[in-house]
mmCIF file of C-alpha atoms in Angstrom:
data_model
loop_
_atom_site.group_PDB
_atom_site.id
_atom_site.type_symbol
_atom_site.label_atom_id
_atom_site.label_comp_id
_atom_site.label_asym_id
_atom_site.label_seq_id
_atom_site.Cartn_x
_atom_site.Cartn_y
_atom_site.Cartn_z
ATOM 1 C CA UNK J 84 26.787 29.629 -3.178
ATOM 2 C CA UNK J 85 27.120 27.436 -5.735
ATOM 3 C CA UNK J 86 29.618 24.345 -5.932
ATOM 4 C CA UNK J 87 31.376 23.047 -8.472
ATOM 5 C CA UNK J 88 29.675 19.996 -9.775
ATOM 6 C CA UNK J 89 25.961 21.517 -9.147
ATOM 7 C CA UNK J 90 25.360 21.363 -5.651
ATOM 8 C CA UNK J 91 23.657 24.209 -4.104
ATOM 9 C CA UNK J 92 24.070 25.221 -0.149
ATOM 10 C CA UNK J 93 21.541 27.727 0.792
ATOM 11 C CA UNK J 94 21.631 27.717 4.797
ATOM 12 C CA UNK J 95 23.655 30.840 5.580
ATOM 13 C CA UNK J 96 25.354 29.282 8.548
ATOM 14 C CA UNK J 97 28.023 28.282 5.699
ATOM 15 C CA UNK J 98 28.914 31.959 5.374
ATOM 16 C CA UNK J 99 31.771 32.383 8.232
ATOM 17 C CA UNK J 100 33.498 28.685 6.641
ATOM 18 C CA UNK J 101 33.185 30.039 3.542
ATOM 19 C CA UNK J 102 35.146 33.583 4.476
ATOM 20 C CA UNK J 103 37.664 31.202 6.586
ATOM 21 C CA UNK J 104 38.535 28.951 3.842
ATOM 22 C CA UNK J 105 38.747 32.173 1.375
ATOM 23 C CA UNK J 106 41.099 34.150 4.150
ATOM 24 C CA UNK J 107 43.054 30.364 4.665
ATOM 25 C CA UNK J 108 43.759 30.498 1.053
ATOM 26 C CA UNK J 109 44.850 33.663 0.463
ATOM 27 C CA UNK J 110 46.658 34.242 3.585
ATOM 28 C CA UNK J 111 48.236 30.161 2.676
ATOM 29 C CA UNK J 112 47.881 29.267 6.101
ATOM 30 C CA UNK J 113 45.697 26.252 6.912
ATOM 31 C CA UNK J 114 42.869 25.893 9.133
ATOM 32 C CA UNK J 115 43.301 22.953 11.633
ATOM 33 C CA UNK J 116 41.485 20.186 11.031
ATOM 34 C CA UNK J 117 39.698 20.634 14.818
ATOM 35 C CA UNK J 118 37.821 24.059 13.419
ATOM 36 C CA UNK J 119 33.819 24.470 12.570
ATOM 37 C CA UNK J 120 32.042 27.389 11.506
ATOM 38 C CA UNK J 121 29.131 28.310 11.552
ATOM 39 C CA UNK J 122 27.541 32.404 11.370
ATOM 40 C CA UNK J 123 26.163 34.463 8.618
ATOM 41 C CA UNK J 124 28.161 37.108 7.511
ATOM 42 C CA UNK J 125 27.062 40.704 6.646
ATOM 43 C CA UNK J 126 27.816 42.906 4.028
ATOM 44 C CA UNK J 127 29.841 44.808 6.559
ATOM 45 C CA UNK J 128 31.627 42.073 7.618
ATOM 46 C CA UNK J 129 29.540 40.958 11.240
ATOM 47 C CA UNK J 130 29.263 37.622 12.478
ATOM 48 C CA UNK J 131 25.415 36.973 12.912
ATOM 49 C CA UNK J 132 24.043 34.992 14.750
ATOM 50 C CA UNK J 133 22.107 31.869 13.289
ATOM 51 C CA UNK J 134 19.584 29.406 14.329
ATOM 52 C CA UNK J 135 19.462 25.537 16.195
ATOM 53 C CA UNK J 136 22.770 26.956 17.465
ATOM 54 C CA UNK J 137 22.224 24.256 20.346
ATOM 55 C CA UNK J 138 22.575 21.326 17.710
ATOM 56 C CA UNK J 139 24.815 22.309 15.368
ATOM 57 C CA UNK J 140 27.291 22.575 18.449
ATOM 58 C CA UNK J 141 26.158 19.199 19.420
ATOM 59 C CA UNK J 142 26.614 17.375 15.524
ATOM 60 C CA UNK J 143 30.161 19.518 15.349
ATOM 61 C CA UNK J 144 30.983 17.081 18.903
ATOM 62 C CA UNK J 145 29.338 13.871 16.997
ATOM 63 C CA UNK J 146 32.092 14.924 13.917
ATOM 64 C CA UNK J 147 35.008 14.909 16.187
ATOM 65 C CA UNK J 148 35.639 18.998 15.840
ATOM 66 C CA UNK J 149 37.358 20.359 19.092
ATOM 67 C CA UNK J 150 35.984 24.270 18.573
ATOM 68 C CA UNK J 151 33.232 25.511 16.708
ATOM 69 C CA UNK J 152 32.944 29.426 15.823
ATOM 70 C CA UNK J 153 30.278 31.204 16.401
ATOM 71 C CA UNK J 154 28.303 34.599 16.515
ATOM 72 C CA UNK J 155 28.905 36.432 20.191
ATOM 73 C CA UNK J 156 25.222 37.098 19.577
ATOM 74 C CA UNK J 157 24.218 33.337 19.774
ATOM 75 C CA UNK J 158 22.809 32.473 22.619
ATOM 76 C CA UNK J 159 24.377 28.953 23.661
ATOM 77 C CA UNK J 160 22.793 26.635 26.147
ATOM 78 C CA UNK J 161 26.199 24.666 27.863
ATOM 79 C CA UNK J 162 25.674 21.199 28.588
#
C-alpha cells in the first residue's frame, strides 16, 4: 500500500487496519481510539495469522491500546 506523500508500508500485518479503517469509513462509524490491528488478510477475506505476534502485543501495551485484533490462528504466549 502506498500512502499519500510517498511512504511505502510493506509488512502485511497492516492489512486487517487497513480493511477496519476502509469498513469505519464507509459504514461512518468510528473505531475507538483503544483498537490495534494487526493480521493479513486474504483474497477471500481470512484473518491470517502473522509473525512476532508476542511483541507486537507487547508495543500495542507500550502505545496505550486496550485490545489488539488478531488472527484466531496466532498462537499468543499470555504474560
Amino acid at each position: 500500500m502506498n500512502i499519500t506523500g510517498g511512504i511505502s508500508i510493506d509488512d502485511p500485518a497492516i492489512d486487517l487496519a487497513v480493511v477496519a479503517a476502509i469498513l469505519s469509513s464507509n459504514e461512518d462509524i468510528p473505531i475507538g481510539e483503544g483498537y490495534c490491528f494487526a493480521g493479513e488478510v486474504g483474497l477471500s477475506g481470512e484473518i491470517r495469522p502473522v509473525n512476532r505476534v508476542d511483541q507486537r502485543i507487547q508495543e500495542a501495551e507500550k502505545l496505550g491500546f486496550s485490545t489488539i485484533f488478531v488472527s484466531k490462528y496466532n498462537k499468543i504466549r499470555f504474560h
